[in-house]
Each structure stands twice: as C-alpha cells, then as structure tokens.
Coordinates of C-alpha atoms in Angstrom, one line a residue:
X1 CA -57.8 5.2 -14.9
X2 CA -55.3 5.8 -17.4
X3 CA -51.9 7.3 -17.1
X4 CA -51.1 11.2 -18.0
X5 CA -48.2 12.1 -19.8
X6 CA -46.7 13.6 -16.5
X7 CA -46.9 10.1 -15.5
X8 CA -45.3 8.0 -18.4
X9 CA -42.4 10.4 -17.9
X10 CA -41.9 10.0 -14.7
X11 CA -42.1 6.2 -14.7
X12 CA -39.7 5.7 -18.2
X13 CA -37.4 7.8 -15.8
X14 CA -37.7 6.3 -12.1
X15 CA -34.8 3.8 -11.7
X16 CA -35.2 0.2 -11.8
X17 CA -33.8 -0.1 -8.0
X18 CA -34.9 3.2 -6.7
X19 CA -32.4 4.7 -4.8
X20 CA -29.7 2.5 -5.7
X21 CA -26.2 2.6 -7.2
X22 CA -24.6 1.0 -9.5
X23 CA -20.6 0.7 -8.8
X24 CA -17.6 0.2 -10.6
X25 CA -14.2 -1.0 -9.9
X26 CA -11.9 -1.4 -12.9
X27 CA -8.4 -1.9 -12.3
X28 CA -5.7 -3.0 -15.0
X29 CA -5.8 -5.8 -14.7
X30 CA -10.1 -6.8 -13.9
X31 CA -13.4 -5.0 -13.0
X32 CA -15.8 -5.6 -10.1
X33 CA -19.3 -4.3 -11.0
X34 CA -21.9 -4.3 -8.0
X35 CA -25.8 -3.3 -8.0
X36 CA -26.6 -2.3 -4.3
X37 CA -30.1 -1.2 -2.8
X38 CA -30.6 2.5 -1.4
X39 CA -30.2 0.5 2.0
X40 CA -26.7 -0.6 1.2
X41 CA -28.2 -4.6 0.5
X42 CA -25.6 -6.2 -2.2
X43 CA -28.5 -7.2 -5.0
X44 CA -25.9 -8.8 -7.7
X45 CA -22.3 -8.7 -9.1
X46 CA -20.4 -8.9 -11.9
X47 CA -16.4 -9.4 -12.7
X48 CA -14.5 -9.1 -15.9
X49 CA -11.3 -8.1 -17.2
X50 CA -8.9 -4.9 -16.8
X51 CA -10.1 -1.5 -18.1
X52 CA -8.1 0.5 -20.8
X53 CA -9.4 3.5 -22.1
X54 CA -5.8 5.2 -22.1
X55 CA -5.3 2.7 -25.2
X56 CA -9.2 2.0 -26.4
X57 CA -10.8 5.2 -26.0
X58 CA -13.2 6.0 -22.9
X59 CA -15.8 5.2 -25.4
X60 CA -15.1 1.7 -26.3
X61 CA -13.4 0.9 -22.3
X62 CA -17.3 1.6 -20.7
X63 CA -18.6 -0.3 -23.8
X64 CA -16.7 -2.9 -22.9
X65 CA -18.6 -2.9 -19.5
X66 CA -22.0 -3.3 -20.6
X67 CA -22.3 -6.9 -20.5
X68 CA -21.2 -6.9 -16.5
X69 CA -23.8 -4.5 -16.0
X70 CA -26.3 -6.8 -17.6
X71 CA -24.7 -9.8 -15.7
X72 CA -25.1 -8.0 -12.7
X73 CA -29.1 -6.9 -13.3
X74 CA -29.7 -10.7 -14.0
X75 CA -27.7 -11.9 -11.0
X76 CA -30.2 -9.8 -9.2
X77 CA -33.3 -11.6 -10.6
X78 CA -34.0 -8.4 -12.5
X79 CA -34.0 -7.5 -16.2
X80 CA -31.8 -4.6 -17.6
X81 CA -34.7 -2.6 -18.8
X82 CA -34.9 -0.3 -22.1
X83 CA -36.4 3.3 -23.2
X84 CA -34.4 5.2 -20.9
X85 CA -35.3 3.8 -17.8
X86 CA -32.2 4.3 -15.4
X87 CA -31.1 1.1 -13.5
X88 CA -30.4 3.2 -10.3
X89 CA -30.4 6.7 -8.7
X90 CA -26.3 6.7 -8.6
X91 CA -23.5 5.2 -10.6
X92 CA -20.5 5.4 -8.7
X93 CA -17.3 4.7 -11.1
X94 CA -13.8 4.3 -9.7
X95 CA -11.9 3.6 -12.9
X96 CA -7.7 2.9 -13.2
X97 CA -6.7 5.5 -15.6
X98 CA -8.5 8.4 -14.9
X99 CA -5.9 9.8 -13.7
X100 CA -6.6 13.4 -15.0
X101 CA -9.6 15.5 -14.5
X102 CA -10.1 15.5 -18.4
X103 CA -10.0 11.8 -18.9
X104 CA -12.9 11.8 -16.2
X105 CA -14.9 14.4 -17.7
X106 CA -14.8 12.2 -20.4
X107 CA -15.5 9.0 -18.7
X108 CA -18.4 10.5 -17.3
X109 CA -19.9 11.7 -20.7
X110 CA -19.3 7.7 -21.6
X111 CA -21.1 6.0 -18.8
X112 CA -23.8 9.2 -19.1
X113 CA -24.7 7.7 -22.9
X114 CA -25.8 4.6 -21.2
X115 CA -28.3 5.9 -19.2
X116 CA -27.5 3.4 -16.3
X117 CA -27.7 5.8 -14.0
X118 CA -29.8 9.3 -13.5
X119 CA -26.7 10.5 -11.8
X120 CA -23.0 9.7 -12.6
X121 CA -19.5 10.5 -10.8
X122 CA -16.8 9.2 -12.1
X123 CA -13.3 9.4 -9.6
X124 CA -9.7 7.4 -10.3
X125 CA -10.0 3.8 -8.5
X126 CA -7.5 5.0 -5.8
X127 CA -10.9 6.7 -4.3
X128 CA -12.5 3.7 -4.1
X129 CA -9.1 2.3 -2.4
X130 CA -9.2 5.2 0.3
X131 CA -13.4 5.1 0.8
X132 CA -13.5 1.2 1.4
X133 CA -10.7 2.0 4.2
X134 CA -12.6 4.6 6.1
X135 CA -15.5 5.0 7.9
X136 CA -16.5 8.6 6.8
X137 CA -15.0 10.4 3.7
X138 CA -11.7 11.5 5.6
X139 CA -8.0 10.8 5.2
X140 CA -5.5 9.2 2.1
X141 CA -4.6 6.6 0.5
X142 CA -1.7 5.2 -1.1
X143 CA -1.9 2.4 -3.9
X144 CA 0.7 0.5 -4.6
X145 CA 0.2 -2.1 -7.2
X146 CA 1.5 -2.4 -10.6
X147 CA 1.9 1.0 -10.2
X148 CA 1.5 3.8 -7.7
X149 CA -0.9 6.9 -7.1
X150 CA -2.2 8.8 -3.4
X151 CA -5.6 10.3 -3.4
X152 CA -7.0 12.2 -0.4
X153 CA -10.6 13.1 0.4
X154 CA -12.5 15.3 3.0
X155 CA -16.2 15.1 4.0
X156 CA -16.5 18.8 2.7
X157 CA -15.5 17.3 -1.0
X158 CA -11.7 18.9 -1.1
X159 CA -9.5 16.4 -2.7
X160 CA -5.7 15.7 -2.8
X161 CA -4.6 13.9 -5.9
X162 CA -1.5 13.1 -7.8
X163 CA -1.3 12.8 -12.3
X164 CA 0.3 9.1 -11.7
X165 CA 1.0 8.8 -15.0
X166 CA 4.4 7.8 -14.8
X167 CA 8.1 9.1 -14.8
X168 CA 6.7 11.8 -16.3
X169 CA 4.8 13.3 -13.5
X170 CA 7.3 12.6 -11.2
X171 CA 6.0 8.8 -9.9
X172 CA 8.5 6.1 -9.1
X173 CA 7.7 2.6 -7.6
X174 CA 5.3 0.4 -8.2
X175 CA 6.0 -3.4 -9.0
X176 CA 6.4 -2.7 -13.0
X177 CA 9.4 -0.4 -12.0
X178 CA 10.6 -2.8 -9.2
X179 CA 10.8 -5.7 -11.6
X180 CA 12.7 -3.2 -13.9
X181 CA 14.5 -2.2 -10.4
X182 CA 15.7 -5.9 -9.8
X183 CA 16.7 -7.0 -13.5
X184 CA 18.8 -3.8 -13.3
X185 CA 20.9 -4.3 -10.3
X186 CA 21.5 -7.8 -11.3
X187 CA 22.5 -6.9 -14.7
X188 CA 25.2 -4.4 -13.4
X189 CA 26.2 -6.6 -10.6
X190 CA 26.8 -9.6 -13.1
X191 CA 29.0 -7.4 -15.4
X192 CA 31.1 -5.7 -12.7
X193 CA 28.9 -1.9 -13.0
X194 CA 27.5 -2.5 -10.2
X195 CA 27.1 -4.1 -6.5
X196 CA 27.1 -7.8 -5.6
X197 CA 23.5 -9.1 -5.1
X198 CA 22.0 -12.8 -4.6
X199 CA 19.8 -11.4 -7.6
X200 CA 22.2 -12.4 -10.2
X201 CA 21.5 -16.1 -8.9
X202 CA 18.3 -16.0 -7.8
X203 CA 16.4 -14.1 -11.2
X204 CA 18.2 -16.7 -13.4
X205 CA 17.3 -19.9 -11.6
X206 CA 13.4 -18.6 -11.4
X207 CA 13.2 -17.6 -14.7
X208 CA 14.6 -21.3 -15.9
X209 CA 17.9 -20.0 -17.8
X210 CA 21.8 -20.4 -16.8
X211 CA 22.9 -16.9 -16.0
X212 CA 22.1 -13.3 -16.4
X213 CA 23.3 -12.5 -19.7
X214 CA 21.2 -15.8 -20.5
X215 CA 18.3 -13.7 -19.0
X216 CA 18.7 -10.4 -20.8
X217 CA 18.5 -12.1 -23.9
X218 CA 15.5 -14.1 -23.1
X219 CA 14.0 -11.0 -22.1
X220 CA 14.9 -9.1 -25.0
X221 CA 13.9 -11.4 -27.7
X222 CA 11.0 -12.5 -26.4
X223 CA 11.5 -15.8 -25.4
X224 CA 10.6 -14.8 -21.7
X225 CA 7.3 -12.8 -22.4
X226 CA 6.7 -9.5 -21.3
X227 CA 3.9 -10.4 -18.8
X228 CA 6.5 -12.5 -16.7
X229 CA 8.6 -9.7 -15.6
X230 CA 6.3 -8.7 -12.9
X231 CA 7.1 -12.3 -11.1
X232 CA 10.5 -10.4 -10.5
X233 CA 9.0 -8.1 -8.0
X234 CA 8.2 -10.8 -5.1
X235 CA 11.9 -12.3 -5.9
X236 CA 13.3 -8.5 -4.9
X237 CA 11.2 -8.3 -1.8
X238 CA 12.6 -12.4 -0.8
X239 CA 16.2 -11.0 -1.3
X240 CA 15.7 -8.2 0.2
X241 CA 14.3 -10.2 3.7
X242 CA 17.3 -12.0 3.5
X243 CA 19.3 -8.9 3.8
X244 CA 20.7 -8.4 0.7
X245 CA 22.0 -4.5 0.6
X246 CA 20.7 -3.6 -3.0
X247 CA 17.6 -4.6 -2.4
X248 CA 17.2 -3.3 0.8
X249 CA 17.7 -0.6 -0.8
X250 CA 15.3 -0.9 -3.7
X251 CA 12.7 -1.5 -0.9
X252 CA 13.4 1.2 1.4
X253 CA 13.3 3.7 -2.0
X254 CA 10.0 2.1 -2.4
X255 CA 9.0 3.3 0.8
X256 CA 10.3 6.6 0.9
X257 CA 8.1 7.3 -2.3
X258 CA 4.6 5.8 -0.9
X259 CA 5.2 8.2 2.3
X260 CA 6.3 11.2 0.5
X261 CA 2.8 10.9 -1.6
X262 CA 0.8 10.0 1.5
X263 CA 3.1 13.4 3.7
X264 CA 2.1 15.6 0.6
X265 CA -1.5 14.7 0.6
X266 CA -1.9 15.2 4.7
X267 CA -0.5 18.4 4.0
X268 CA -2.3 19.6 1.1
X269 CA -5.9 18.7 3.2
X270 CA -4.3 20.2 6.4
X271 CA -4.5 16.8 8.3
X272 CA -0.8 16.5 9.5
X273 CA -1.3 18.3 12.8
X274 CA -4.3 15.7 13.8
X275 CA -4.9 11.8 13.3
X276 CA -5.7 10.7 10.0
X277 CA -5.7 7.6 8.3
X278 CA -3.1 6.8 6.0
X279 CA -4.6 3.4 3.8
X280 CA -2.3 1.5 2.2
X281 CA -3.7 -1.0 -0.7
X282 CA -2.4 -2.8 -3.9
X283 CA -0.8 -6.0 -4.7
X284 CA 3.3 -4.9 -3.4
X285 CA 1.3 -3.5 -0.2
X286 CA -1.3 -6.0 0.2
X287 CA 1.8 -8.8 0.2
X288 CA 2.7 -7.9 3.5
X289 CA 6.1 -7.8 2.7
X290 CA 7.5 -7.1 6.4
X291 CA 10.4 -5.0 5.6
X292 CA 8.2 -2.4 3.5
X293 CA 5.7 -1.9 5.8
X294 CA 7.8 -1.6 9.0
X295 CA 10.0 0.8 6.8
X296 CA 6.8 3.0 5.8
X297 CA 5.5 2.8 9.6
X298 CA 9.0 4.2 10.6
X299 CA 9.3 6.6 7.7
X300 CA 5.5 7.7 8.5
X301 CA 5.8 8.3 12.3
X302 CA 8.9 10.8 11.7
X303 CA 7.2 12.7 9.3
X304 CA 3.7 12.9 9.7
X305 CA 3.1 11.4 13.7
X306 CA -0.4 12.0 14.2
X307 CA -0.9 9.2 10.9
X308 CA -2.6 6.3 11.8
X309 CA -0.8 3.6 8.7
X310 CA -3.7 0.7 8.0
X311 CA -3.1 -2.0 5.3
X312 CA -6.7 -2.7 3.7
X313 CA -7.8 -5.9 2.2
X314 CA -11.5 -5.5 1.6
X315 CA -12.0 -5.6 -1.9
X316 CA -12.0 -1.5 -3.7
X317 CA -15.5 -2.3 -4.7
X318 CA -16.7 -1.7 -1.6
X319 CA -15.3 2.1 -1.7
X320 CA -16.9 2.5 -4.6
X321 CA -20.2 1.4 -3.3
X322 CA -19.9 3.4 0.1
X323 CA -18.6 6.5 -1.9
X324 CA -22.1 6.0 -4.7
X325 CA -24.3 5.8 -1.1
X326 CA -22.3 9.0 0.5
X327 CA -23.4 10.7 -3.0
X328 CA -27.9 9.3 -2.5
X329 CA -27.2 10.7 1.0
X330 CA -27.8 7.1 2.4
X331 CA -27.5 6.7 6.2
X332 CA -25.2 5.0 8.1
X333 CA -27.1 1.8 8.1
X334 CA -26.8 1.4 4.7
X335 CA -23.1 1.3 4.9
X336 CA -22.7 -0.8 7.5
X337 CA -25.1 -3.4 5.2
X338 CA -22.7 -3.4 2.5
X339 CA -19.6 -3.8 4.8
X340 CA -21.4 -7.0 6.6
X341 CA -22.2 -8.0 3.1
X342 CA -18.4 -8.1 2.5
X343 CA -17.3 -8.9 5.9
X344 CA -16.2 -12.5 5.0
X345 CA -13.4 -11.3 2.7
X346 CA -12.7 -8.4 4.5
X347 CA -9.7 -7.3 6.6
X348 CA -7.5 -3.9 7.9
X349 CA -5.2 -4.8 10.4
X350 CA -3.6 -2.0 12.0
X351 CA 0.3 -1.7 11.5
X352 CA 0.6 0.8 14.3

C-alpha cells in the first residue's frame, strides 16, 4: 500500500524521539545539552563551551550548539535526521544571557530555524537553576556565580525576574565584583585610604609578586591575565573566615544582595506569607563558604520566615529537562526517571 500525501507530512514532521525534549543548559562559562525520552529516560548528552550571544549574536551562539546536538543524537545510537524532521516534541533552552525578554524572543526564533524541536521555549538559565531545585514549578531562586540574577516561577506560569545585566540594572555581587571587591580594599588599605586587611598580604603572595603595588601593575599591564582575577574571590571568602573586618564585610554585603532579590521575588509571587523555597545555586554559593550561607539563613529568616533556604548541587540541566517535561505535560514518573538518572551527582542539603 503506498503512503498518501497526508501521510509523508505527517511522518517528515513526527519527532525522531516522540515525545521527547531536547534540553539546554549554557552557562558562561560551558553548555550541558541532554536528549531525554517522553518518560523522562536520559537517552544521550553532550558538553561544550560557555554561550555568548550578548557578544556573537543569538544567531551564531545556537550555531555554535549544533554540533552538541548532533553529539548528543549519536551518543543515543540515533542519527540526527534531515528534511525537517524534528528531533523531539519539546526543546527546553535555559540560556546565560537571556536576561531580557527580547534577547529571548530572539533566542527562540534561533533555535526555531533549526527545526530541533516542533516546539521551543526559551527561559534565562536561572530557570533551570530554580526547576532542578523543586519538585513542582513553585518558589525562587538565587544564582550566584560569576555573577548574580533571582528568578521566580509559579505552577500557573507567573514569573518574577530581575534584567541582571549589571550595575546598570541595579545588581551587585557576584564573584567578578568580589574579586574587584578584594583587590579594592587591599589597594586602599596598602596606601593608607582605607582599612587594614590580611588582603594586602595574602593577594600578593597568591598571585606570586612582592606587594600590592607590585600587583596593581601586574594586573594592569597584563602580566597577571584577566582570567586570574576571579581566583581572588575564594582568597576574600578565606580572610573573611578568619575574621578579617573588611571582608566580613564584603561577605555580609554579598549576602544582603542575594536575600534582597530572593525577599523581592517572594513578594512579587505573593509567597512570603507561606513556605517557599528559596534555591540557592552558582559557584560563590555552591562553595559552601560557611559565613555566607549562615549570614543569608539569618538575613532570610528576619525577613521572609516562612522561606525554606536550600543550597542545590544537581547539575541546572536537570531543570531544564524537568521544566521541557512540565511543558509535554509528562507525569510525575517521568521526572522522577530523570532525577534517578542524575541521582549520583546530585545533592540539596537543607541549611535550615
């Protein structure tokens, strides 16, 4: 019998994993790509490097992910197929950088071009930060890595978000800034502006150089490269468990920022008067520096009490998954599959 028109339609656009989605995590600094079943079974992954389109172009950034897709298809024993067929039902994107609504609208147009997917939604990574901490879509989340951003999310689709891109819409912290934090206290305490700190001795001596001003310059001209001024950031958070007042106080402004984002977002979803989870994720979070997270747990209980505070470790990817299966209206089975799947790596302990 052969096949009708109706037919070859329908089969050049039924997904190659019926039901299935396709996720995305890509983070500044690397990109987790996962193909999952419609019953939440992990069928193959993919990693590669950080994802730009703020300096690229959303254009050439999802380009630049088109070889982890097909690394992912062939890591499932499958083969990325042509002519329009989708690969799955969903693609669930969680992307650094789309921190407006505009840059996802055009995100989404970019992933759409692909065809990867028959549907596409495109969120800023702190969603899949939030999602992978949760069991239903319901609460916040604060990220704290090289930079910082909240997002919060109800079941009904009402969101909480911040712009997050930078001084300019109001964000401080974030371990760029707390490098830039610890280099300036010790400058001004090493030339009599400012403070004494254990800084001024303890930058110089990691960094390899005499003294401070030694430092500046070696900053300045290059001869330390850029990419090593992050390494200050765990140096502030050492001095600062020693006691050191300045950066105590670095650390405890660090704080105040992440709950005033997470307080904000409660209130803008109207969850303060009931318990909610507040996640917490990113490298300065995921550290487990002791004073920052007993300051934020003390900060959090004054102002929002009913918050439940809960450090999470399983990799974002898995948000992104569990938010692509809310979206195919999987059940609850299938997210439990993909948390198993992930279960080895996996970990929220409670800091309340």
């Amino acid at each position: 019998m052969g096949v009708t028109v109706a037919d070859e339609t329908e089969a050049v656009r039924a997904p190659l994993v019926p039901g299935g989605v396709l996720a995305f995590d890509a983070g500044n600094s690397k990109t987790d790509v996962a193909l999952v079943s419609a019953d939440g079974q992990i069928l193959g992954t993919a990693r590669g490097g950080g994802f730009e389109p703020h300096l690229v172009g959303a254009e050439a950034a999802v380009a630049g992910l088109a070889p982890l897709v097909s690394a992912a298809v062939r890591s499932a024993g499958l083969t990325l197929p042509g002519g329009g067929i989708a690969v799955v039902e969903q693609v669930s994107a969680c992307l650094a950088n789309a921190d407006l609504v505009v840059e996802e609208e055009r995100l989404a147009a970019a992933f759409r071009s692909y065809g990867w997917g028959r549907r596409v939604h495109v969120a800023n990574d702190t969603f899949a930060l939030l999602r992978a901490g949760i069991d239903e879509p319901r609460g916040v989340a604060v990220v704290c890595g090289a930079g910082i951003n909240c997002a919060g999310l109800l079941p009904d689709g009402r969101t909480a978000r911040f712009a997050a891109v930078g001084k300019i819409s109001g964000d401080w912290g974030g371990g760029q800034q707390l490098a830039d934090e610890a280099f300036w206290a010790a400058a001004r305490a090493d030339d009599g502006r400012g403070p004494a700190t254990a800084l001024t001795t303890v930058l110089p001596r990691h960094y390899g150089v005499p003294s401070i001003p030694a430092l500046i310059e070696a900053l300045h001209l290059g001869d330390i490269p850029a990419s090593r001024r992050l390494e200050a950031t765990p140096l502030l958070f050492q001095v600062a468990a020693g006691g050191d007042p300045v950066a105590t106080d670095v650390v405890r402004r660090q704080a105040e920022e992440i709950v005033a984002m997470a307080v904000v977002a409660l209130r803008r979803l109207d969850l303060l008067g009931e318990p909610a989870p507040v996640i917490l994720g990113g490298g300065v979070l995921t550290a487990n520096h002791l004073l920052l997270l007993e300051t934020i747990t003390t900060m959090l209980a004054a102002e929002a009490p009913y918050a439940v505070p809960q450090v999470v470790e399983v990799p974002p990817v898995v948000g992104a998954i569990l938010l692509g299966l809310d979206h195919t209206g999987a059940p609850r089975d299938a997210h439990a599959t993909t948390r198993a799947a992930y279960a080895s790596i996996a970990s929220a302990p409670s800091l309340a």
